[in-house]
PDB file of C-alpha atoms and ligand atoms in Angstrom:
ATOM      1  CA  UNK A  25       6.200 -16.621  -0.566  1.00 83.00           C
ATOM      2  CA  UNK A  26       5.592 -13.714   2.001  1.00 94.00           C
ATOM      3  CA  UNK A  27       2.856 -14.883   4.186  1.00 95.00           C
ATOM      4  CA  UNK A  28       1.826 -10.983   5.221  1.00 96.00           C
ATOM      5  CA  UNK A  29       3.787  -8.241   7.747  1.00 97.00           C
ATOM      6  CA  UNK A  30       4.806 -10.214  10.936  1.00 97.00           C
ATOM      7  CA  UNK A  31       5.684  -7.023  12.962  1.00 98.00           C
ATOM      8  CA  UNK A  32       7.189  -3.070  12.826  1.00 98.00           C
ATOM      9  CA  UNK A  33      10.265  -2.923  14.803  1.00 98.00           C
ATOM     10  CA  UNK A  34      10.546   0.900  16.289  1.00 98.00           C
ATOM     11  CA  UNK A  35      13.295   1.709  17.595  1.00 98.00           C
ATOM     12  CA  UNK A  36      13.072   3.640  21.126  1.00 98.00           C
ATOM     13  CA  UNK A  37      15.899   5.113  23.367  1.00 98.00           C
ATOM     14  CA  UNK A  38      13.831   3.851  26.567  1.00 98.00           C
ATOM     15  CA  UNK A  39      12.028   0.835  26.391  1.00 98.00           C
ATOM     16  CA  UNK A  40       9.573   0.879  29.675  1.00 98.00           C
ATOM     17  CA  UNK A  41       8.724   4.618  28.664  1.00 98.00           C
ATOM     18  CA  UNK A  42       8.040   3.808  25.317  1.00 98.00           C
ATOM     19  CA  UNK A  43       5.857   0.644  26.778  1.00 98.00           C
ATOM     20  CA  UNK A  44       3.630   3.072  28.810  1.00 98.00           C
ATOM     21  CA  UNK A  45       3.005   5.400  25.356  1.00 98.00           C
ATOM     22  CA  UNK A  46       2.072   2.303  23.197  1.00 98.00           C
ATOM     23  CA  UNK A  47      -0.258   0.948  26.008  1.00 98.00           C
ATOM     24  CA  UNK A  48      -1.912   4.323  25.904  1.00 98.00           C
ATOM     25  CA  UNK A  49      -1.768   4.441  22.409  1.00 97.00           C
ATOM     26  CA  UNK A  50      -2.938   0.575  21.493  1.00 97.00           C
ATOM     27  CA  UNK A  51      -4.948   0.354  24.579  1.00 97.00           C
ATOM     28  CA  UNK A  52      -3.186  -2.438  25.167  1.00 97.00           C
ATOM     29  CA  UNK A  53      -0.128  -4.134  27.279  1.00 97.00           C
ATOM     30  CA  UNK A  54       2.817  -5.920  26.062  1.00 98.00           C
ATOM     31  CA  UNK A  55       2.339  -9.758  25.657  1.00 97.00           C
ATOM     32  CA  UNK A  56       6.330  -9.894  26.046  1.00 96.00           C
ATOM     33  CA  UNK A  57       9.161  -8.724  26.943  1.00 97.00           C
ATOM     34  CA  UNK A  58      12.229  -9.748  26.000  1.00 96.00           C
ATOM     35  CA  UNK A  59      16.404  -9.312  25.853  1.00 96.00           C
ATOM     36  CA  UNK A  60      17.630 -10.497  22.330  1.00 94.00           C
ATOM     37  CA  UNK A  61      21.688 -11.896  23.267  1.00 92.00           C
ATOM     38  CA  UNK A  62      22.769 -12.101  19.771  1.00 89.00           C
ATOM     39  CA  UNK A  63      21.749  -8.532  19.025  1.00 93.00           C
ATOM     40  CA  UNK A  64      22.295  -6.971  22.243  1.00 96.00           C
ATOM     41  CA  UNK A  65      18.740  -5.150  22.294  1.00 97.00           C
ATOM     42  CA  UNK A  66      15.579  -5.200  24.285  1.00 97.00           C
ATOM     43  CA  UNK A  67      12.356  -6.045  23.234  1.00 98.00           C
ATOM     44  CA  UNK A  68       8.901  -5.715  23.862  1.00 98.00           C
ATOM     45  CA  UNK A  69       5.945  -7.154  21.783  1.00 98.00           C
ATOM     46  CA  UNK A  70       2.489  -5.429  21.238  1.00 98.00           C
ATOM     47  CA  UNK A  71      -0.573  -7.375  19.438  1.00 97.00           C
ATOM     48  CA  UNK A  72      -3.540  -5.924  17.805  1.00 94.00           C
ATOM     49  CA  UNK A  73      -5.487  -7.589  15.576  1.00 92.00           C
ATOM     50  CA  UNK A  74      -3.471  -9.445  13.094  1.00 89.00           C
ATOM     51  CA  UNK A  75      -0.342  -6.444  13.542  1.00 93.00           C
ATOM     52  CA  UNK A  76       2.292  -6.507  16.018  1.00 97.00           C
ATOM     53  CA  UNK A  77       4.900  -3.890  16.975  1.00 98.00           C
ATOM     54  CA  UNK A  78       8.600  -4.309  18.423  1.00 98.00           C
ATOM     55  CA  UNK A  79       9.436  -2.024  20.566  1.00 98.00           C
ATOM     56  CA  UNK A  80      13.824  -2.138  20.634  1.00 98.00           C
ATOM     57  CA  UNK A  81      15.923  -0.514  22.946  1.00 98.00           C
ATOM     58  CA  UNK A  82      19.650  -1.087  22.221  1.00 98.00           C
ATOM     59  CA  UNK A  83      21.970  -2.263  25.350  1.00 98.00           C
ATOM     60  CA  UNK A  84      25.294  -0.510  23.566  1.00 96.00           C
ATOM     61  CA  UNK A  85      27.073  -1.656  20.821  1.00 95.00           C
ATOM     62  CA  UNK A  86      24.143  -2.237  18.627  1.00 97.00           C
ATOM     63  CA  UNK A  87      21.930  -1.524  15.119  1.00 97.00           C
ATOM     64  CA  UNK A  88      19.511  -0.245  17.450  1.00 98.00           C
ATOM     65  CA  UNK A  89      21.681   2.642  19.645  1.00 98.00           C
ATOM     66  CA  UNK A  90      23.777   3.283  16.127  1.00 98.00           C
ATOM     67  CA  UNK A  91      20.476   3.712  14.344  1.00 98.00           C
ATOM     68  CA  UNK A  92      19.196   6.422  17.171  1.00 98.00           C
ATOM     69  CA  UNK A  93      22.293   7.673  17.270  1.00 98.00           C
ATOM     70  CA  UNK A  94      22.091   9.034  13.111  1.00 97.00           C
ATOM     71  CA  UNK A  95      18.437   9.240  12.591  1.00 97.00           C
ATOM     72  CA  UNK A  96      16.462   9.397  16.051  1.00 98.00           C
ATOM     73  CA  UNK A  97      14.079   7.352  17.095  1.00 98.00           C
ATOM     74  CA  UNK A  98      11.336   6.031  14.461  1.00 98.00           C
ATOM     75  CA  UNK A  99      10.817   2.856  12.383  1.00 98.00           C
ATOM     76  CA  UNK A 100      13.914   0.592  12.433  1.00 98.00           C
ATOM     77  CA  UNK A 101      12.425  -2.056  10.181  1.00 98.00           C
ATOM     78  CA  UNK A 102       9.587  -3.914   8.624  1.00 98.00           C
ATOM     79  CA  UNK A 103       9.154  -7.913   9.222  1.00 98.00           C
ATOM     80  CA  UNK A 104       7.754 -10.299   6.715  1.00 98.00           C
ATOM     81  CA  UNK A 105       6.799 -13.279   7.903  1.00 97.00           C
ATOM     82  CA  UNK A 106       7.849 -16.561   5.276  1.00 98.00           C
ATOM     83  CA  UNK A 107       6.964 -20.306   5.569  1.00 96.00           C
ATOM     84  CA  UNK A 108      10.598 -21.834   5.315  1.00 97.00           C
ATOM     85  CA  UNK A 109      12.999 -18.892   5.395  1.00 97.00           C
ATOM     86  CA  UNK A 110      16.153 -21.162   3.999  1.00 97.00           C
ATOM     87  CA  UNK A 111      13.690 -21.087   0.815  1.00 97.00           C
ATOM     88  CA  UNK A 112      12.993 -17.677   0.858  1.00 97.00           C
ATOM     89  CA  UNK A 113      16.998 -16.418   1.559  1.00 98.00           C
ATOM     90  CA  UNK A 114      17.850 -18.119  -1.298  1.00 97.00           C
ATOM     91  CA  UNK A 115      15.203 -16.883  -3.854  1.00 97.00           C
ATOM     92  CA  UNK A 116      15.851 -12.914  -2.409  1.00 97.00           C
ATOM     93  CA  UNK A 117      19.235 -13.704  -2.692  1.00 97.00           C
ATOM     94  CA  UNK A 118      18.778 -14.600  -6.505  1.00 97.00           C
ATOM     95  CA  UNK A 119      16.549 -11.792  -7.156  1.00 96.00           C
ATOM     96  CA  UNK A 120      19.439  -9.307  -6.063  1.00 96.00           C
ATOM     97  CA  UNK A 121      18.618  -9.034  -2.684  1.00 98.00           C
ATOM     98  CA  UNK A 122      21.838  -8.493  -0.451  1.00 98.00           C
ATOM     99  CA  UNK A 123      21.671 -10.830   2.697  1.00 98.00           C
ATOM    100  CA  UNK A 124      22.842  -9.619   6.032  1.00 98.00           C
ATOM    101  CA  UNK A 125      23.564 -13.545   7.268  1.00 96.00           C
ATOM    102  CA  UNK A 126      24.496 -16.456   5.210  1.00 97.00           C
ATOM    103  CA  UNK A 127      22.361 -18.524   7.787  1.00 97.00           C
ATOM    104  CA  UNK A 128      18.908 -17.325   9.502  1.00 96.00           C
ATOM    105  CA  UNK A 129      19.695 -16.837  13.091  1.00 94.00           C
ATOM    106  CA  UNK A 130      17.735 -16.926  16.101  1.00 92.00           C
ATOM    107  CA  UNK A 131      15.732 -14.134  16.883  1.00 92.00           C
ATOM    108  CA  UNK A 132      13.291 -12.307  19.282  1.00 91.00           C
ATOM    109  CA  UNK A 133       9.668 -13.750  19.620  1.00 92.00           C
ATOM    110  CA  UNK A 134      10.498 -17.378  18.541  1.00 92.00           C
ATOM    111  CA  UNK A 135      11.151 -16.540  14.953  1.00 94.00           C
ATOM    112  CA  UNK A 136      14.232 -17.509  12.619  1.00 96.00           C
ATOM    113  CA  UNK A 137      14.739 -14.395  10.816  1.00 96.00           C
ATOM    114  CA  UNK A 138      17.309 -13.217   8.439  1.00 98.00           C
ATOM    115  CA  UNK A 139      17.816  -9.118   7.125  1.00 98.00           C
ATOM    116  CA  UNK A 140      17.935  -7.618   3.990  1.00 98.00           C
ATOM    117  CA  UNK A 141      20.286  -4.800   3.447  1.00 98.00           C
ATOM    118  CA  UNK A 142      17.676  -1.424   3.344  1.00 98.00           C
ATOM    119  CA  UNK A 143      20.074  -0.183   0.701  1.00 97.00           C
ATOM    120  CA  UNK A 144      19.427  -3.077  -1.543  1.00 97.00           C
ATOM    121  CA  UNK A 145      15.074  -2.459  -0.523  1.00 97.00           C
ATOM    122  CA  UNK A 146      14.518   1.228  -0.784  1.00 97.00           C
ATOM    123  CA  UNK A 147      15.888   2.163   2.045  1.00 97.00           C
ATOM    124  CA  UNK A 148      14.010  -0.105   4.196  1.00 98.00           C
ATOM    125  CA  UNK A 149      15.640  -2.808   6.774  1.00 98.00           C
ATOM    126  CA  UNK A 150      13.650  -5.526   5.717  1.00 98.00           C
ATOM    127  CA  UNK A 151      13.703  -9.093   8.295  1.00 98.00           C
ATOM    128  CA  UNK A 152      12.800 -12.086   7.074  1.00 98.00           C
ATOM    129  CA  UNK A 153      10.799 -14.172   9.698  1.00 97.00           C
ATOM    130  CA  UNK A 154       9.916 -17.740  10.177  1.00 97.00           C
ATOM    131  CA  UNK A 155       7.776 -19.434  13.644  1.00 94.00           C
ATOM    132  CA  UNK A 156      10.529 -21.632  15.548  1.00 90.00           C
ATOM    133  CA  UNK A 157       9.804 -23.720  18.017  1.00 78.00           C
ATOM    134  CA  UNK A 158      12.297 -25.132  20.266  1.00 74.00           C
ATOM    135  CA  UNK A 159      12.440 -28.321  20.445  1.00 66.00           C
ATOM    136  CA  UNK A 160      12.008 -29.848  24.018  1.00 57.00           C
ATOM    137  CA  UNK A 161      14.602 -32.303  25.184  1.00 54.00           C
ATOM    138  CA  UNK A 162      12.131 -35.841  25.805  1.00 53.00           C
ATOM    139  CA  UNK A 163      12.901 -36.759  29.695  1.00 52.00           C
ATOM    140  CA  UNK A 164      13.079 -40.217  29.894  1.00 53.00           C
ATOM    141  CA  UNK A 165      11.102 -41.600  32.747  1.00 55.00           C
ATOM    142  CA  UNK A 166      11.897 -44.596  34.060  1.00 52.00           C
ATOM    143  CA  UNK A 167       9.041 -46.767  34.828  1.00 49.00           C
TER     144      UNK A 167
HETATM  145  N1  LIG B 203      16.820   1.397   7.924  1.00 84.65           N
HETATM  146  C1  LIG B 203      17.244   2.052   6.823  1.00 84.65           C
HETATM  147  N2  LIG B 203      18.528   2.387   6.583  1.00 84.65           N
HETATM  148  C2  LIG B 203      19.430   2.051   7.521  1.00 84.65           C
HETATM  149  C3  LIG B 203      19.072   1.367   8.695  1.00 84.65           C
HETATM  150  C4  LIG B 203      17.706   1.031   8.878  1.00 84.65           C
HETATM  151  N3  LIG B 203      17.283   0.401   9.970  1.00 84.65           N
HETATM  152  N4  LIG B 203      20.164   1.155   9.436  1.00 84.65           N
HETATM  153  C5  LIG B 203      21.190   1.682   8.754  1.00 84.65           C
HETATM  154  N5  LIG B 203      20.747   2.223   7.606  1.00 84.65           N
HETATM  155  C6  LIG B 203      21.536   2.894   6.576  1.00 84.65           C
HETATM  156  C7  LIG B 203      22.776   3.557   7.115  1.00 84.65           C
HETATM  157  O1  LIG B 203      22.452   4.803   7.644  1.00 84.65           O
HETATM  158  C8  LIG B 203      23.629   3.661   5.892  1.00 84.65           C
HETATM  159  O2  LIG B 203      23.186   4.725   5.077  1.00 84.65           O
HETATM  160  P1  LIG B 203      24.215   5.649   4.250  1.00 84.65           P
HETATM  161  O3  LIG B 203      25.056   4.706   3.437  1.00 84.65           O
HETATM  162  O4  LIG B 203      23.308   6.501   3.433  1.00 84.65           O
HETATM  163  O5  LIG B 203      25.010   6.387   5.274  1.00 84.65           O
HETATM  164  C9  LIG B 203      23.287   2.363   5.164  1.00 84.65           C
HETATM  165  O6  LIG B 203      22.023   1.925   5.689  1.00 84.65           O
HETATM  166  C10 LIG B 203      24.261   1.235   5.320  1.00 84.65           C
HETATM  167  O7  LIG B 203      24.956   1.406   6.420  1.00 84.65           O
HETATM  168  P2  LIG B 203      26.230   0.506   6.726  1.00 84.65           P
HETATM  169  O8  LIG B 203      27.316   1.442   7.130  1.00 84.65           O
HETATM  170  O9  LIG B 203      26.482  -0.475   5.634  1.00 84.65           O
HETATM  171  O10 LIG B 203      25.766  -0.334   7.909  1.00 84.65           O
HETATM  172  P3  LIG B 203      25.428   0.084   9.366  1.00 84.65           P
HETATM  173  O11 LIG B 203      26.616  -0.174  10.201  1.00 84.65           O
HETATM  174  O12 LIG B 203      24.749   1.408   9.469  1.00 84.65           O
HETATM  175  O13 LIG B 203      24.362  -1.055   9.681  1.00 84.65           O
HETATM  176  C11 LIG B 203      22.709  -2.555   8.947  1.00 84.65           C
HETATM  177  C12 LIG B 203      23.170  -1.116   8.993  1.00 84.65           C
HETATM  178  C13 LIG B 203      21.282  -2.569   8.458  1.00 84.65           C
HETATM  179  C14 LIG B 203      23.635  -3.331   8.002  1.00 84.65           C
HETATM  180  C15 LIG B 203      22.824  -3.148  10.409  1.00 84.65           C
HETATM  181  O14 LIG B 203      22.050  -2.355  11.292  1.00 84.65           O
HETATM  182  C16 LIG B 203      22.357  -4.573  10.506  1.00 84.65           C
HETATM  183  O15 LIG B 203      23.104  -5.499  10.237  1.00 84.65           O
HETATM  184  N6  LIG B 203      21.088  -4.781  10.898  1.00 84.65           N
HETATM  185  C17 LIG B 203      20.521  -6.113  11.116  1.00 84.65           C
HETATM  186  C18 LIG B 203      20.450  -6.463  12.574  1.00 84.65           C
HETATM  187  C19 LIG B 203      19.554  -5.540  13.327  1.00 84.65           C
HETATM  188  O16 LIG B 203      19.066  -4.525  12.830  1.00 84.65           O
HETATM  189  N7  LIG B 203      19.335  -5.872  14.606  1.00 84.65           N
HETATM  190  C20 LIG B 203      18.480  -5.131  15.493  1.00 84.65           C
HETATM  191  C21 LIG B 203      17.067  -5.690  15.502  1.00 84.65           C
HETATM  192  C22 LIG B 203      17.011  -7.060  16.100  1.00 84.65           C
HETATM  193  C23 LIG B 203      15.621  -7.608  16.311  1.00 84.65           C
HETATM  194  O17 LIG B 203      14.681  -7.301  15.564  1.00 84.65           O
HETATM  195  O18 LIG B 203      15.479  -8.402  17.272  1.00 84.65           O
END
């Protein structure tokens, strides 16, 4: 069912400071950088090896600034990364898992993801992620 740990989302209060500590500390750059609408937060991706890290920096009025705000800055949540996430919502969901969506929602990094409440998974913020690929509008070419 869980494929293996898509990424670590960290949570940082500045996200181009934090960017120039993990590229010292991965030896590495970001391979993206992104603003997440829905969640009001911004992103940025590291890759090494098979492991990625999210770098967040909440835009106000988010889980990432309210999570700063009570614990500091530190390990916001742990992604899993699931074939068909409608299948896998529904089997957490009868295993006792609480849900934070009814519906998987559009997330950073072209992934459908879906959380689990941490108090219902040991106090962990668990996301549920699955590839998406937009689908690109055809043009029609006349010939
Ligand atoms: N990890 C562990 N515990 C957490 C947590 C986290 N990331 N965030 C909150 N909690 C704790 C709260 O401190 C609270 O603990 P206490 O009851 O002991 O005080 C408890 O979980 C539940 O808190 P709540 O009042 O029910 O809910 P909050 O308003 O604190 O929101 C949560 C928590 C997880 C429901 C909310 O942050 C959420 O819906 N998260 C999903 C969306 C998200 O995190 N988006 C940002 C990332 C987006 C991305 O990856 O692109």
């Amino acid at each position: 069912m869980i494929n293996k740990i898509e990424h670590i989302g960290i949570a940082v209060k500045d996200l181009e400071a934090a960017n120039k500590l993990y590229e010292l500390l991965l030896g590495i750059a970001p391979y993206k950088e992104e603003i997440v609408d829905s969640e009001n937060v911004k992103t940025s991706f590291f890759k090494t090896g098979e492991s990625k890290i999210e770098l967040l920096e909440g835009l106000g009025e988010d889980a990432i600034s309210k999570y700063i705000e009570k614990y500091g800055e530190g390990i916001h949540h742990i992604a899993f990364e699931v074939d068909n996430i409608y299948e896998a919502m529904a089997e957490m969901k009868e295993n006792g898992f609480k849900l934070l969506m009814d519906e998987p929602k559009k997330g950073a990094d072209n992934k459908l993801i879906c959380f689990i409440h941490p108090k219902t998974a040991n106090g962990v913020l668990v996301e549920l992620c699955q590839e998406y690929q937009e689908e690109k509008e055809e043009t029609l070419v006349e010939a």
